[in-house]
Coordinates of C-alpha atoms in Angstrom, one line a residue:
Chain A
X103 CA 110.6 131.5 74.5
X104 CA 112.4 133.5 77.2
X105 CA 114.9 133.2 80.2
X106 CA 113.2 134.5 83.1
X107 CA 114.1 134.8 87.3
X108 CA 110.9 134.5 88.8
X109 CA 110.8 135.8 92.1
X110 CA 114.9 133.9 93.0
X111 CA 116.0 133.7 96.3
X112 CA 119.9 132.7 96.8
X113 CA 121.7 132.0 100.4
X114 CA 125.3 130.3 100.5
X115 CA 126.0 127.5 102.2
X116 CA 126.1 128.4 106.2
X117 CA 125.7 132.2 105.1
X118 CA 122.5 134.1 107.6
X119 CA 121.2 136.5 104.3
X120 CA 120.2 135.9 101.7
X121 CA 122.2 137.4 98.9
X122 CA 119.6 137.6 96.4
X123 CA 116.1 138.1 97.6
X124 CA 113.2 138.5 95.2
X125 CA 114.4 139.3 92.1
X126 CA 112.3 138.5 88.2
X127 CA 113.4 139.7 85.8
X128 CA 113.5 138.8 82.2
X129 CA 115.6 138.8 78.4
X130 CA 114.0 138.3 75.8
X131 CA 115.9 137.7 72.3
X132 CA 117.0 139.9 70.4
X133 CA 117.6 142.0 73.4
X134 CA 120.6 143.7 75.7
X135 CA 119.7 144.6 78.9
X136 CA 122.2 145.5 81.3
X137 CA 122.5 144.6 84.9
X138 CA 124.6 147.3 86.7
X139 CA 124.8 147.9 91.1
X140 CA 127.6 147.9 93.3
X141 CA 129.9 145.4 94.8
X142 CA 128.6 142.7 96.7
X143 CA 125.5 143.9 95.4
X144 CA 125.2 139.9 93.8
X145 CA 125.0 140.7 90.2
X146 CA 127.6 138.2 89.4
X147 CA 125.3 135.6 91.2
X148 CA 122.7 136.1 89.5
X149 CA 124.6 135.3 86.7
X150 CA 125.1 132.2 88.2
X151 CA 121.6 131.3 88.9
X152 CA 120.2 132.3 85.4
X153 CA 122.9 129.9 84.2
X154 CA 121.8 127.2 86.5
X155 CA 125.5 126.9 88.1
X156 CA 123.5 127.8 91.1
X157 CA 120.3 126.4 92.5
X158 CA 117.8 129.1 93.8
X159 CA 117.2 128.2 97.1
X160 CA 113.7 129.7 96.8
X161 CA 112.1 130.3 93.1
X162 CA 112.2 129.6 90.0
X163 CA 114.8 130.2 86.5
X164 CA 112.9 128.7 83.3
X165 CA 114.4 128.8 79.8
X166 CA 111.4 128.2 77.5
X167 CA 108.9 128.0 80.2
X168 CA 110.8 124.7 81.3
X169 CA 113.2 125.2 84.5
X170 CA 116.9 125.5 83.5
X171 CA 117.2 122.5 86.4
X172 CA 114.9 120.1 84.4
X173 CA 117.4 120.5 81.2
X174 CA 120.3 117.9 81.0
X175 CA 124.0 120.5 81.1
X176 CA 124.5 119.2 77.5
X177 CA 121.2 120.6 76.6
X178 CA 121.0 123.9 79.3
X179 CA 124.3 124.6 77.3
X180 CA 122.5 124.4 73.6
X181 CA 120.3 127.5 74.8
X182 CA 123.0 129.3 76.8
X183 CA 126.3 130.3 77.0
X184 CA 128.4 132.3 79.3
X185 CA 131.7 134.5 79.3
X186 CA 133.0 135.0 82.9
X187 CA 134.2 137.3 85.2
X188 CA 137.9 134.8 85.4
X189 CA 138.5 131.7 83.7
X190 CA 140.9 129.9 84.0
X191 CA 142.3 129.3 80.2
X192 CA 145.0 125.9 79.7
X193 CA 148.4 128.2 78.4
X194 CA 149.0 125.0 76.8
X195 CA 145.9 125.3 74.5
X196 CA 145.4 127.1 70.6
X197 CA 142.8 129.2 71.1
X198 CA 140.8 127.5 68.3
X199 CA 141.3 124.1 70.5
X200 CA 139.3 126.3 73.4
X201 CA 136.8 127.6 71.2
X202 CA 136.6 124.0 69.5
X203 CA 135.8 123.1 73.3
X204 CA 132.2 125.6 72.8
X205 CA 130.9 121.6 70.4
X206 CA 131.3 119.5 72.9
X207 CA 127.1 120.3 73.5
X208 CA 126.5 119.0 70.1
X209 CA 128.9 116.7 69.7
X210 CA 128.1 112.8 71.7
X211 CA 130.1 111.0 73.6
X212 CA 132.3 109.2 71.4
X213 CA 131.8 111.5 68.2
X214 CA 134.6 113.5 66.2
X215 CA 134.2 117.3 64.7
X216 CA 132.7 117.1 61.8
X217 CA 133.4 118.9 59.2
X218 CA 130.1 121.5 59.7
X219 CA 131.6 121.6 63.5
X220 CA 135.0 123.3 62.5
X221 CA 132.9 126.1 60.2
X222 CA 131.5 127.4 63.0
X223 CA 134.5 127.9 64.8
X224 CA 135.5 129.4 62.1
X225 CA 133.4 131.4 61.4
X226 CA 132.7 131.2 65.6
X227 CA 136.2 132.8 65.5
X228 CA 135.9 135.0 63.4
X229 CA 133.0 137.4 64.2
X230 CA 135.3 138.0 67.3
X231 CA 138.7 138.3 65.2
X232 CA 140.7 135.7 66.9
X233 CA 141.2 133.5 63.5
X234 CA 144.6 135.1 63.2
X235 CA 146.1 134.1 66.2
X236 CA 143.9 130.6 65.9
X237 CA 147.3 128.4 67.1
X238 CA 149.3 130.0 69.3
X239 CA 148.6 128.8 73.0
X240 CA 146.0 130.9 75.4
X241 CA 149.6 131.5 77.7
X242 CA 150.8 133.5 74.5
X243 CA 147.8 135.5 74.2
X244 CA 147.6 139.7 75.5
X245 CA 143.8 140.2 78.2
X246 CA 142.1 141.8 74.9
X247 CA 143.2 138.5 73.0
X248 CA 142.5 136.0 75.0
X249 CA 138.9 137.2 76.8
X250 CA 137.8 137.2 72.1
X251 CA 138.6 133.5 72.6
X252 CA 136.5 133.1 75.5
X253 CA 133.7 135.0 73.4
X254 CA 134.4 133.3 70.4
X255 CA 133.4 129.6 72.8
X256 CA 130.1 130.7 73.7
X257 CA 129.3 131.8 70.2
X258 CA 130.2 128.0 69.0
X259 CA 127.7 127.0 71.4
X260 CA 125.3 128.5 69.1
X261 CA 123.1 129.9 71.9
X262 CA 119.8 131.5 72.4
X263 CA 121.2 133.1 75.4
X264 CA 125.0 134.9 75.8
X265 CA 125.8 135.8 80.1
X266 CA 128.5 138.0 80.2
X267 CA 129.9 139.0 83.7
X268 CA 131.7 141.5 83.3
X269 CA 133.1 141.8 79.9
X270 CA 135.3 144.9 79.6
X271 CA 137.2 144.3 83.2
X272 CA 141.1 144.5 82.6
X273 CA 140.3 145.7 79.0
X274 CA 142.2 148.8 77.7
X275 CA 140.1 150.9 75.6
X276 CA 139.7 149.3 72.1
X277 CA 138.8 146.2 73.9
X278 CA 136.7 146.9 75.7
X279 CA 134.8 149.5 72.9
X280 CA 135.1 145.5 70.8
X281 CA 133.2 144.1 73.2
X282 CA 130.8 146.4 73.5
X283 CA 130.6 145.7 69.5
X284 CA 130.3 142.4 69.9
X285 CA 127.7 141.7 72.0
X286 CA 125.4 145.1 70.7
X287 CA 125.6 143.1 67.4
X288 CA 125.2 139.6 68.7
X289 CA 121.5 141.3 70.6
X290 CA 120.4 143.4 66.9
X291 CA 121.5 141.4 64.3
X292 CA 121.9 137.9 65.4
X293 CA 119.3 137.9 67.8
X294 CA 120.6 136.3 70.8
X295 CA 118.9 137.7 74.2
X296 CA 122.5 139.1 76.0
X297 CA 123.1 139.6 79.4
X298 CA 125.6 141.4 80.6
X299 CA 127.3 142.1 84.6
X300 CA 128.7 145.8 83.6
X301 CA 130.8 147.4 86.2
X302 CA 131.5 151.2 84.2
X303 CA 128.4 152.4 84.0
X304 CA 128.3 154.7 80.7
X305 CA 129.5 151.1 78.9
X306 CA 125.7 149.8 80.3
X307 CA 124.0 152.8 78.9
X308 CA 124.5 151.4 75.7
X309 CA 122.9 148.9 76.4
X310 CA 118.5 148.0 75.0
X311 CA 117.5 148.1 79.2
X312 CA 118.9 148.4 82.1
X313 CA 118.5 146.5 85.9
X314 CA 119.8 147.7 88.5
X315 CA 120.3 146.2 91.8
X316 CA 121.1 146.7 96.0
X317 CA 121.7 144.6 98.1
X318 CA 120.3 141.8 95.9
X319 CA 117.2 142.8 95.0
X320 CA 115.8 145.0 92.4
X321 CA 115.8 148.6 93.2
X322 CA 115.1 150.0 88.9
X323 CA 114.9 148.7 85.9
X324 CA 114.0 150.6 82.9
X325 CA 115.6 152.0 80.1
X326 CA 119.7 153.7 80.6
X327 CA 118.2 157.0 80.6
X328 CA 115.5 156.4 83.3
X329 CA 117.5 154.6 85.2
X330 CA 120.8 155.8 84.9
X331 CA 119.9 158.9 87.5
X332 CA 121.6 161.0 89.8
X333 CA 119.8 160.7 93.2
X334 CA 119.9 157.3 92.8
X335 CA 122.5 156.8 91.6
X336 CA 124.3 158.6 94.3
X337 CA 121.7 157.0 96.7
X338 CA 122.9 153.1 95.3
X339 CA 126.6 153.3 95.0
X340 CA 127.2 155.9 98.2
X341 CA 128.3 158.3 96.6
X342 CA 128.2 161.3 94.4
X343 CA 127.0 161.1 91.1
X344 CA 126.4 163.7 88.5
X345 CA 124.6 163.0 85.1
X346 CA 124.6 164.6 81.9
X347 CA 120.8 163.5 80.4
X348 CA 120.2 161.9 77.2
X349 CA 119.1 159.1 75.4
X350 CA 122.6 158.1 76.6
X351 CA 123.4 159.2 79.7
X352 CA 127.5 160.5 80.4
X353 CA 127.8 159.4 84.2
X354 CA 130.4 160.7 86.2
X355 CA 131.4 159.9 89.6
X356 CA 131.8 163.1 92.2
X357 CA 135.8 162.8 93.3
X358 CA 135.8 164.4 97.1
Chain B
X149 CA 152.5 109.4 67.0
X150 CA 150.4 107.2 68.2
X151 CA 151.4 104.6 65.4
X152 CA 155.3 105.0 66.6
X153 CA 154.6 104.5 69.5
X154 CA 152.3 102.0 69.4
X155 CA 155.2 100.2 66.9
X156 CA 157.3 100.8 69.8
X157 CA 155.7 99.6 72.4
X158 CA 155.7 96.3 70.2
X159 CA 160.1 96.7 69.5
X160 CA 159.8 96.4 73.8
X161 CA 157.7 93.9 74.0
X162 CA 159.4 91.5 71.6
X163 CA 163.3 93.0 73.5
X164 CA 161.8 92.2 77.4
X165 CA 160.6 88.7 76.0
X166 CA 164.3 88.3 74.1
X167 CA 166.4 88.7 77.6
X168 CA 166.7 87.6 80.3
X169 CA 168.3 84.6 81.6
X170 CA 168.1 82.6 78.9
X171 CA 168.8 85.3 75.3
X172 CA 166.2 83.7 72.6
X173 CA 166.9 85.4 69.6
X174 CA 164.2 88.1 68.5
X175 CA 163.4 85.1 65.9
X176 CA 162.8 82.7 68.1
X177 CA 160.4 84.8 70.4
X178 CA 158.1 85.9 66.6
X179 CA 158.2 81.9 65.9
X180 CA 158.0 81.1 70.0
X181 CA 154.1 83.3 69.3
X182 CA 153.4 82.1 66.4
X183 CA 153.5 78.7 67.9
X184 CA 151.6 79.2 71.3
X185 CA 148.6 80.8 69.1
X186 CA 148.3 77.9 67.5
X187 CA 148.0 76.5 70.5
X188 CA 152.0 73.9 70.3
X189 CA 154.3 74.7 73.2
X190 CA 157.6 72.9 72.7
X191 CA 160.7 73.7 72.3
X192 CA 162.5 75.4 75.0
X193 CA 162.5 78.5 74.1
X194 CA 158.8 78.8 73.3
X195 CA 158.9 77.3 77.1
X196 CA 160.5 80.7 78.1
X197 CA 159.1 83.1 75.8
X198 CA 155.2 82.1 77.0
X199 CA 155.4 80.2 80.0
X200 CA 158.0 82.4 82.0
X201 CA 158.8 85.6 80.4
X202 CA 155.6 86.9 78.5
X203 CA 152.5 86.5 81.2
X204 CA 156.1 88.6 83.4
X205 CA 156.3 92.1 80.1
X206 CA 152.2 91.2 79.8
X207 CA 151.5 91.8 83.5
X208 CA 153.7 94.8 83.6
X209 CA 152.2 95.6 80.5
X210 CA 149.1 96.8 81.8
X211 CA 149.9 97.7 84.8
X212 CA 152.0 100.0 83.4
X213 CA 148.8 101.2 81.1
X214 CA 146.5 101.4 83.7
X215 CA 148.6 103.4 86.8
X216 CA 149.1 105.7 83.5
X217 CA 145.8 106.1 82.2
X218 CA 144.4 106.5 86.0
X219 CA 147.0 109.1 86.4
X220 CA 146.7 111.0 83.3
X221 CA 142.8 111.2 84.4
X222 CA 142.5 112.1 88.0
X223 CA 145.6 115.3 86.7
X224 CA 143.0 116.3 85.2
X225 CA 140.0 115.5 87.3
X226 CA 141.4 117.5 89.9
X227 CA 143.3 119.5 88.3
X228 CA 146.7 118.8 89.8
X229 CA 149.5 118.9 88.6
X230 CA 150.4 116.4 91.3
X231 CA 147.4 113.9 91.1
X232 CA 148.2 110.4 90.5
X233 CA 147.0 107.1 90.9
X234 CA 147.7 107.4 94.5
X235 CA 145.6 110.4 95.3
X236 CA 143.1 108.9 97.2
X237 CA 145.1 105.9 99.5
X238 CA 144.5 102.9 97.0
X239 CA 148.0 102.4 97.9
X240 CA 147.8 103.0 101.8
X241 CA 145.1 100.8 101.6
X242 CA 146.2 98.1 99.9
X243 CA 149.9 98.3 101.5
X244 CA 148.3 97.8 104.6
X245 CA 145.7 94.5 104.3
X246 CA 149.3 92.9 102.0
X247 CA 151.4 93.6 105.3
X248 CA 148.1 92.2 107.8
X249 CA 148.4 89.3 105.7
X250 CA 151.7 88.7 105.1
X251 CA 152.5 89.3 109.0
X252 CA 149.7 87.6 110.4
X253 CA 148.6 85.3 106.8
X254 CA 151.0 82.6 108.9
X255 CA 148.1 82.8 112.2
X256 CA 145.1 83.4 111.0
X257 CA 144.9 80.7 107.9
X258 CA 142.0 83.1 106.0
X259 CA 143.9 85.6 105.5
X260 CA 146.1 83.1 103.8
X261 CA 143.8 81.5 102.1
X262 CA 142.2 84.5 101.0
X263 CA 145.9 85.3 99.1
X264 CA 147.1 89.5 99.6
X265 CA 146.3 90.2 96.2
X266 CA 142.7 90.0 97.4
X267 CA 143.5 90.9 100.5
X268 CA 145.2 94.1 99.0
X269 CA 142.7 94.5 96.4
X270 CA 139.9 94.8 98.5
X271 CA 141.6 97.2 101.1
X272 CA 142.4 98.9 98.0
X273 CA 139.0 99.6 97.9
X274 CA 137.4 99.6 101.1
X275 CA 140.6 103.5 101.6
X276 CA 138.7 104.6 98.9
X277 CA 136.0 104.0 99.4
X278 CA 135.4 105.4 103.0
X279 CA 137.3 108.9 101.5
X280 CA 134.8 109.1 99.3
X281 CA 132.1 108.8 101.7
X282 CA 134.1 111.5 103.7
X283 CA 134.4 114.1 101.4
X284 CA 130.6 113.3 99.9
X285 CA 128.0 116.3 100.1
X286 CA 124.9 114.9 98.9
X287 CA 125.4 114.1 95.2
X288 CA 128.7 116.4 94.8
X289 CA 132.0 115.4 95.4
X290 CA 134.2 118.8 96.2
X291 CA 137.4 118.1 95.5
X292 CA 140.0 119.2 97.6
X293 CA 137.3 117.4 100.2
X294 CA 138.3 114.4 98.6
X295 CA 142.0 114.7 98.1
X296 CA 142.4 115.9 101.9
X297 CA 140.0 112.8 102.8
X298 CA 142.3 110.4 100.6
X299 CA 146.4 111.9 101.7
X300 CA 144.4 112.0 105.7
X301 CA 144.0 108.7 105.2
X302 CA 147.0 107.1 103.3
X303 CA 148.3 109.1 105.7
X304 CA 146.7 106.9 108.6
X305 CA 147.1 103.5 106.9
X306 CA 150.9 104.0 106.3
X307 CA 151.0 104.7 110.2
X308 CA 149.3 101.2 110.8
X309 CA 151.9 99.5 108.1
X310 CA 154.5 101.0 109.9
X311 CA 153.2 99.4 112.8
X312 CA 152.6 96.0 112.4
X313 CA 155.4 95.0 110.0
X314 CA 157.8 96.8 114.0
X315 CA 155.2 93.7 115.3
X316 CA 156.9 91.4 113.7
X317 CA 160.9 92.3 111.9
X318 CA 161.4 88.4 110.5
X319 CA 158.7 89.5 107.8
X320 CA 159.9 92.7 107.7
X321 CA 161.9 92.6 104.4
X322 CA 159.2 90.1 102.4
X323 CA 156.1 93.8 103.0
X324 CA 159.0 95.8 101.4
X325 CA 160.0 93.9 98.7
X326 CA 155.5 94.0 97.7
X327 CA 155.8 97.3 98.7
X328 CA 158.3 99.1 96.8
X329 CA 156.9 96.6 94.0
X330 CA 157.6 93.4 91.8
X331 CA 156.5 91.7 88.4
X332 CA 158.4 88.7 90.3
X333 CA 155.2 86.2 90.9
X334 CA 152.8 87.1 87.8
X335 CA 150.6 85.0 86.4
X336 CA 148.1 84.8 84.0
X337 CA 145.7 85.0 86.2
X338 CA 146.9 88.5 87.2
X339 CA 147.3 89.8 82.8
X340 CA 143.7 88.5 82.4
X341 CA 141.9 90.4 85.9
X342 CA 143.7 93.9 84.4
X343 CA 142.7 92.8 81.2
X344 CA 139.0 92.4 82.2
X345 CA 139.2 96.0 83.3
X346 CA 141.3 97.7 81.6
X347 CA 138.9 96.5 78.1
X348 CA 136.3 98.2 80.8
X349 CA 138.7 101.7 81.1
X350 CA 140.2 102.5 78.0
X351 CA 137.5 102.7 75.5
X352 CA 136.0 104.8 78.7
X353 CA 139.4 107.7 78.7
X354 CA 140.1 107.7 75.3
X355 CA 135.6 108.1 75.0
X356 CA 136.1 110.5 77.6
X357 CA 139.1 113.0 75.7
X358 CA 136.5 115.5 75.2
X359 CA 135.0 115.6 79.0
X360 CA 138.8 115.5 79.7
X361 CA 139.3 118.9 78.1
X362 CA 136.6 120.5 79.7
X363 CA 137.5 120.5 83.0
X364 CA 141.0 121.9 82.7
X365 CA 138.9 125.1 82.5
X366 CA 136.7 124.8 85.6
X367 CA 133.6 122.8 87.3
X368 CA 132.2 125.9 86.9
X369 CA 132.4 127.0 83.5
X370 CA 132.5 122.9 81.8
X371 CA 129.3 122.2 84.3
X372 CA 127.5 125.7 81.3
X373 CA 129.6 123.7 78.2
X374 CA 127.7 120.7 78.9
X375 CA 129.8 118.7 81.3
X376 CA 127.9 117.6 83.6
X377 CA 130.4 117.9 86.0
X378 CA 129.5 116.2 89.4
X379 CA 128.2 112.8 87.7
X380 CA 131.7 112.5 85.0
X381 CA 134.3 112.6 88.5
X382 CA 132.0 109.9 90.1
X383 CA 132.8 107.6 87.0
X384 CA 137.2 108.4 87.1
X385 CA 136.7 107.7 90.3
X386 CA 135.2 104.6 90.5
X387 CA 136.6 103.2 87.4
X388 CA 140.5 104.4 88.0
X389 CA 140.2 103.3 91.6
X390 CA 139.5 99.7 89.9
X391 CA 142.5 100.3 88.1
X392 CA 144.9 101.5 91.0
X393 CA 143.3 98.7 92.6
X394 CA 144.0 96.3 90.0
X395 CA 147.9 96.7 89.8
X396 CA 148.5 97.6 93.2
X397 CA 146.8 93.8 94.3
X398 CA 148.9 92.0 91.8
X399 CA 152.2 94.2 91.4
X400 CA 152.8 96.2 94.8
X401 CA 153.5 99.6 95.7
X402 CA 155.1 100.4 92.1
X403 CA 155.2 105.0 92.2
X404 CA 156.4 107.5 89.7
X405 CA 154.7 105.5 86.6
X406 CA 151.2 107.0 87.1
X407 CA 152.7 110.4 87.9
X408 CA 155.5 111.6 85.5
X409 CA 154.2 108.7 82.8
X410 CA 151.4 111.9 81.4
X411 CA 153.3 114.9 82.4
X412 CA 155.7 113.5 79.2
X413 CA 153.3 113.2 77.3
X414 CA 152.2 116.6 77.7
X415 CA 155.3 117.6 77.8
X416 CA 155.7 115.8 74.1
X417 CA 153.1 116.6 72.4
X418 CA 149.9 119.1 74.6
X419 CA 147.3 118.8 76.8
X420 CA 144.9 117.4 75.0
X421 CA 143.5 114.5 75.8
X422 CA 142.8 113.5 72.5
X423 CA 146.9 112.2 72.8
X424 CA 147.2 112.6 75.8
X425 CA 145.1 109.5 77.1
X426 CA 145.9 106.9 74.4
X427 CA 149.7 107.6 74.6
X428 CA 150.3 107.6 78.1
X429 CA 148.9 104.1 77.7
X430 CA 151.0 103.2 75.0
X431 CA 154.5 105.0 77.1
X432 CA 153.0 103.9 80.5
X433 CA 153.4 100.4 79.5
X434 CA 156.6 100.3 77.0
X435 CA 158.0 102.3 80.4
X436 CA 157.0 99.8 82.9
X437 CA 158.0 97.2 80.8
X438 CA 162.0 98.9 80.3
X439 CA 161.7 99.2 84.0
X440 CA 161.4 95.8 84.9
X441 CA 164.0 94.3 82.2
X442 CA 166.3 96.5 84.0
X443 CA 165.7 94.9 86.8
X444 CA 165.5 91.6 86.6
X445 CA 168.7 92.4 84.3
X446 CA 170.9 94.7 85.8
X447 CA 171.9 93.1 88.7
X448 CA 171.0 89.3 87.8
X449 CA 170.9 86.3 89.4
X450 CA 169.7 89.3 92.2
X451 CA 166.7 91.3 91.1
X452 CA 166.1 95.3 91.9
X453 CA 162.0 96.6 93.0
X454 CA 160.3 97.6 89.9
X455 CA 159.0 100.3 92.3
X456 CA 162.9 101.6 92.7
X457 CA 163.8 101.6 89.6
X458 CA 160.9 103.3 88.3
X459 CA 162.1 105.7 90.6
X460 CA 165.6 105.8 90.2
X461 CA 166.3 106.5 85.9
X462 CA 162.8 107.7 85.7
X463 CA 163.2 111.0 88.1
X464 CA 166.1 112.8 86.0
X465 CA 165.4 111.2 83.2
X466 CA 162.0 113.3 83.5
X467 CA 163.8 116.2 85.1
X468 CA 166.1 116.4 81.6
X469 CA 162.8 116.2 79.8
X470 CA 161.4 119.4 81.9
X471 CA 163.9 121.1 81.8
X472 CA 165.2 120.7 78.0
X473 CA 161.1 121.5 77.2
X474 CA 161.6 124.8 79.7
X475 CA 164.9 126.1 77.7
X476 CA 162.9 125.4 75.0
X477 CA 159.8 127.6 76.1

C-alpha cells in the first residue's frame, strides 16, 4: 500500500517551463512526511498532483499500484483526503454540515445520512476538538476553529492518506501545536499516511521524513536530522541559516 | 417547512382558480376539480375552472417551478449570487427567435407554421449550445468563460431583437408584449411540455442536493470530496437549459423569479440544498401564480405583463426581506 509519484513532470498551460521536474517519492501508511522548500518550489503543485486534481504532463501518480486517474472521483476520495491551504467555506453552513460533506464519497446519489455516518461525523469532529462548536456557522468561527472543521471533514472521508497544504498557516501558537499534534497522531495512532506541506521548518522537524524541493526538483530527502542542515538550507533558501543540530533540529534564519 | 410550503401552494392554486372576472366560490372550485377528474365538465363554473383558468394557473405554476429550480442550480454550480436561468443566453436567444417570428411570420410562412413557442425554444437551445461550444476546453467547461460567452452572446442577440423590432414598428408592440411575459395564451399542450421536462428535472435536482452543496466549497475541493465536477456541470447546464428554454418559449421572458426566489428561500432556511431545492420549486410556483393573478386582476379587464408584476412587486418585497435578515444578523 502506498501513494507514489514516479518521475512526475508538470507544466501549467501556456508556461514555458515545468514547475515540477522528474519528481519521485512515496508516502507509506503510518508515516508523517513533510514537504518543504522555498516559495514557488512547486510544493502545492505536488500536493495537487498527489490528490489527482492535476494530471502530470509526464510520469505517473499511483495509489496501491493503480494510477489515481483510473479511479473515479468518489473512489479516490475514499482513499485520499485533502486539507487545502485556502478553502472557500460557505459562511452560512454550520460546522457540522460542512463536516458532513466528507461523507459524500461514501453515500449513494440518492442516499440520506445513515446513523453510521452520523457516528463517523461526530467522531471526526471530536477528534479535532470541533464537536463543541458543531452548531455554529462557519462565518462565526475563528481561523483556527475553521481549520479544525476542515480537518474533521477530511477525517469524515475515512481516508488512508491525508494531504495537508500548510495546515498551520495563519494560526496562533496553540492552534499550530494542536494541528501538528493531530497530524502526528493520525499517522502514528491511526495509521494514516500523512503528507504535509510545511513552511515552518521547526514544525517540519517533527515529521518522520522530509522531502526538500527547490525549483520543481527534489534536492534532499530523509530524516529531519539529515535534511535540516545549515549549508543545504542556506543554499536552497538563498539566505544564511543557523541550525542547532540534534534529533529535532532547530532552524534559525540569520537576520541580515 | 416543505409540507407547509406544499399546502400553501395548494391554497394559492385554489385561490387563483377561484378569482377572476367571474368569481367561483372555493367550494365550487373543489367540486369542479373533482367532477372534472371524473370526466364531467357540466356546469358553467366547471368550464371556467377547467378550460379557462386551470391551464393558465398551472402553466404559471410549472413555469415558476422551472425557473426557480434552474436559478438555484446555476447559483450553486457557478457559485455566483447573480446567476439566473437566463445567464447563458437562453432568454435573449428565445427573444430573438420570437421577435423574428412575430415580425416576419406574416411573409415567411414556415416561420408562422412553426409558431413562436417552437422557434423560441429552438433559438434558446442554439444560443446556449453556442455559448457552451465557445467556452469548452476539451471536456471541461471553465465557469468564467462560460458565463462570459453566455452574457456576450445574449447582448448581441438582444441587439438583434431591437433591430428586428425597429425594422417593423407596427409589430413592435407584439414583440414587446411577448418579451415581458404573459400567460394569457396558456393551453394544456404548453403545460404538458413543461410538466414532461419537470418530471425529469425535479427528481434530478432533489437527488443532486449533496452535489450542489459540494460545489459551494470550490471546484478543486469538490473534486477532492469525490464529486466529478465537470460531468456534474454538463448535466446541470443541459437540464437547466431545457427547463429555461421551455419556460421562456411558452411564457416569454419573465425576470426575477429565477434570481430572487432561491435567495428568498436561502434567507429563510439557509444554504443547504436539501431544503433549498424543494422549497425553491414550491415557492417559485406559488410566487408566479400569485404574480399572474395580480397581472390579470389589478387592472381588469386589461392585463399587465406578468414580467412587470414579478419585478415591480417582487423587487421591493425581496429588499425588505434582505434588510430584515441583515438586521437580525
